[in-house]
Amino acid sequence: INKLIKNGKNVLLDNIRSNIENKLEEQTNTVEKLTRYVDNWKEYYNNKDFTGMTNEYNKIMNQMNNVIPLENILIIMYSKRIKIK
């Protein structure tokens, strides 16, 4: 029974680790998009293109909603001192 519990624990940890890696990859992609949108916004600003600025701002805000949940999850995990070994 000990071996079964240990194997189950390892499967769960591997799954958690994989999910975290996938989430971090998504976050990296989101940050790259944010960087691109901010650069576009600056270009529209320099060209005094209010419509372009508004469009990029909306994209930025949409991507920010995708970034913030991970930050909250990490804060909760840290505050509870969840340990993954």
PDB file of C-alpha atoms in Angstrom:
ATOM      1  CA  ILE A   1       0.000   0.000   0.000  1.00  0.00           C
ATOM      2  CA  ASN A   2       2.940   2.354   0.692  1.00  0.00           C
ATOM      3  CA  LYS A   3       4.182   1.904  -2.871  1.00  0.00           C
ATOM      4  CA  LEU A   4       0.712   2.694  -4.241  1.00  0.00           C
ATOM      5  CA  ILE A   5       0.496   5.878  -2.159  1.00  0.00           C
ATOM      6  CA  LYS A   6       4.017   6.912  -3.178  1.00  0.00           C
ATOM      7  CA  ASN A   7       3.272   6.306  -6.871  1.00  0.00           C
ATOM      8  CA  GLY A   8       0.014   8.256  -6.583  1.00  0.00           C
ATOM      9  CA  LYS A   9       1.870  11.129  -4.937  1.00  0.00           C
ATOM     10  CA  ASN A  10       4.447  11.152  -7.735  1.00  0.00           C
ATOM     11  CA  VAL A  11       1.731  11.171 -10.403  1.00  0.00           C
ATOM     12  CA  LEU A  12       0.025  14.106  -8.679  1.00  0.00           C
ATOM     13  CA  LEU A  13       3.288  16.030  -8.322  1.00  0.00           C
ATOM     14  CA  ASP A  14       4.175  15.426 -11.972  1.00  0.00           C
ATOM     15  CA  ASN A  15       0.732  16.666 -12.989  1.00  0.00           C
ATOM     16  CA  ILE A  16       1.042  19.775 -10.823  1.00  0.00           C
ATOM     17  CA  ARG A  17       4.534  20.466 -12.125  1.00  0.00           C
ATOM     18  CA  SER A  18       3.337  20.099 -15.723  1.00  0.00           C
ATOM     19  CA  ASN A  19       0.386  22.428 -15.113  1.00  0.00           C
ATOM     20  CA  ILE A  20       2.683  25.040 -13.573  1.00  0.00           C
ATOM     21  CA  GLU A  21       5.067  24.804 -16.525  1.00  0.00           C
ATOM     22  CA  ASN A  22       2.179  25.220 -18.970  1.00  0.00           C
ATOM     23  CA  LYS A  23       0.840  28.204 -17.046  1.00  0.00           C
ATOM     24  CA  LEU A  24       4.272  29.838 -16.977  1.00  0.00           C
ATOM     25  CA  GLU A  25       4.576  29.345 -20.744  1.00  0.00           C
ATOM     26  CA  GLU A  26       1.184  31.016 -21.213  1.00  0.00           C
ATOM     27  CA  GLN A  27       2.283  33.882 -18.967  1.00  0.00           C
ATOM     28  CA  THR A  28       5.495  34.320 -20.965  1.00  0.00           C
ATOM     29  CA  ASN A  29       3.489  34.532 -24.169  1.00  0.00           C
ATOM     30  CA  THR A  30       1.128  37.034 -22.568  1.00  0.00           C
ATOM     31  CA  VAL A  31       4.009  39.246 -21.420  1.00  0.00           C
ATOM     32  CA  GLU A  32       5.494  39.146 -24.932  1.00  0.00           C
ATOM     33  CA  LYS A  33       2.133  40.261 -26.344  1.00  0.00           C
ATOM     34  CA  LEU A  34       1.950  43.032 -23.752  1.00  0.00           C
ATOM     35  CA  THR A  35       5.372  44.279 -24.761  1.00  0.00           C
ATOM     36  CA  ARG A  36       4.329  44.344 -28.414  1.00  0.00           C
ATOM     37  CA  TYR A  37       1.057  46.163 -27.615  1.00  0.00           C
ATOM     38  CA  VAL A  38       2.840  48.764 -25.482  1.00  0.00           C
ATOM     39  CA  ASP A  39       5.327  49.398 -28.295  1.00  0.00           C
ATOM     40  CA  ASN A  40       2.414  49.780 -30.724  1.00  0.00           C
ATOM     41  CA  TRP A  41       0.663  52.154 -28.321  1.00  0.00           C
ATOM     42  CA  LYS A  42       3.795  54.323 -28.113  1.00  0.00           C
ATOM     43  CA  GLU A  43       3.988  54.455 -31.901  1.00  0.00           C
ATOM     44  CA  TYR A  44       0.332  55.500 -32.143  1.00  0.00           C
ATOM     45  CA  TYR A  45       0.959  58.093 -29.428  1.00  0.00           C
ATOM     46  CA  ASN A  46       3.882  59.583 -31.359  1.00  0.00           C
ATOM     47  CA  ASN A  47       1.679  59.705 -34.470  1.00  0.00           C
ATOM     48  CA  LYS A  48      -1.187  61.277 -32.454  1.00  0.00           C
ATOM     49  CA  ASP A  49      -3.465  58.432 -33.556  1.00  0.00           C
ATOM     50  CA  PHE A  50      -6.102  58.280 -30.819  1.00  0.00           C
ATOM     51  CA  THR A  51      -7.995  55.390 -32.421  1.00  0.00           C
ATOM     52  CA  GLY A  52      -4.847  53.269 -32.599  1.00  0.00           C
ATOM     53  CA  MET A  53      -3.984  54.166 -29.005  1.00  0.00           C
ATOM     54  CA  THR A  54      -7.459  53.129 -27.868  1.00  0.00           C
ATOM     55  CA  ASN A  55      -7.272  49.805 -29.716  1.00  0.00           C
ATOM     56  CA  GLU A  56      -3.869  48.973 -28.239  1.00  0.00           C
ATOM     57  CA  TYR A  57      -4.998  50.067 -24.773  1.00  0.00           C
ATOM     58  CA  ASN A  58      -7.930  47.649 -24.982  1.00  0.00           C
ATOM     59  CA  LYS A  59      -5.571  44.831 -26.017  1.00  0.00           C
ATOM     60  CA  ILE A  60      -3.248  45.702 -23.125  1.00  0.00           C
ATOM     61  CA  MET A  61      -6.084  45.623 -20.598  1.00  0.00           C
ATOM     62  CA  ASN A  62      -7.340  42.299 -21.982  1.00  0.00           C
ATOM     63  CA  GLN A  63      -3.889  40.750 -21.625  1.00  0.00           C
ATOM     64  CA  MET A  64      -3.475  42.189 -18.112  1.00  0.00           C
ATOM     65  CA  ASN A  65      -6.516  40.175 -17.059  1.00  0.00           C
ATOM     66  CA  ASN A  66      -4.627  37.068 -18.184  1.00  0.00           C
ATOM     67  CA  VAL A  67      -1.456  37.933 -16.244  1.00  0.00           C
ATOM     68  CA  ILE A  68      -2.925  38.938 -12.898  1.00  0.00           C
ATOM     69  CA  PRO A  69      -4.538  35.572 -11.981  1.00  0.00           C
ATOM     70  CA  LEU A  70      -1.137  33.840 -11.862  1.00  0.00           C
ATOM     71  CA  GLU A  71       0.210  36.531  -9.567  1.00  0.00           C
ATOM     72  CA  ASN A  72      -2.703  35.962  -7.198  1.00  0.00           C
ATOM     73  CA  ILE A  73      -2.175  32.184  -7.250  1.00  0.00           C
ATOM     74  CA  LEU A  74       1.515  32.594  -6.405  1.00  0.00           C
ATOM     75  CA  ILE A  75       0.691  34.977  -3.550  1.00  0.00           C
ATOM     76  CA  ILE A  76      -1.808  32.478  -2.114  1.00  0.00           C
ATOM     77  CA  MET A  77       0.641  29.590  -2.473  1.00  0.00           C
ATOM     78  CA  TYR A  78       3.385  31.583  -0.748  1.00  0.00           C
ATOM     79  CA  SER A  79       1.112  32.739   2.043  1.00  0.00           C
ATOM     80  CA  LYS A  80       0.080  29.131   2.752  1.00  0.00           C
ATOM     81  CA  ARG A  81       3.655  27.915   2.321  1.00  0.00           C
ATOM     82  CA  ILE A  82       2.647  25.106  -0.019  1.00  0.00           C
ATOM     83  CA  LYS A  83       5.662  22.890  -0.507  1.00  0.00           C
ATOM     84  CA  ILE A  84       6.156  20.790  -3.606  1.00  0.00           C
ATOM     85  CA  LYS A  85       8.995  18.277  -3.386  1.00  0.00           C
TER      86      LYS A  85
END
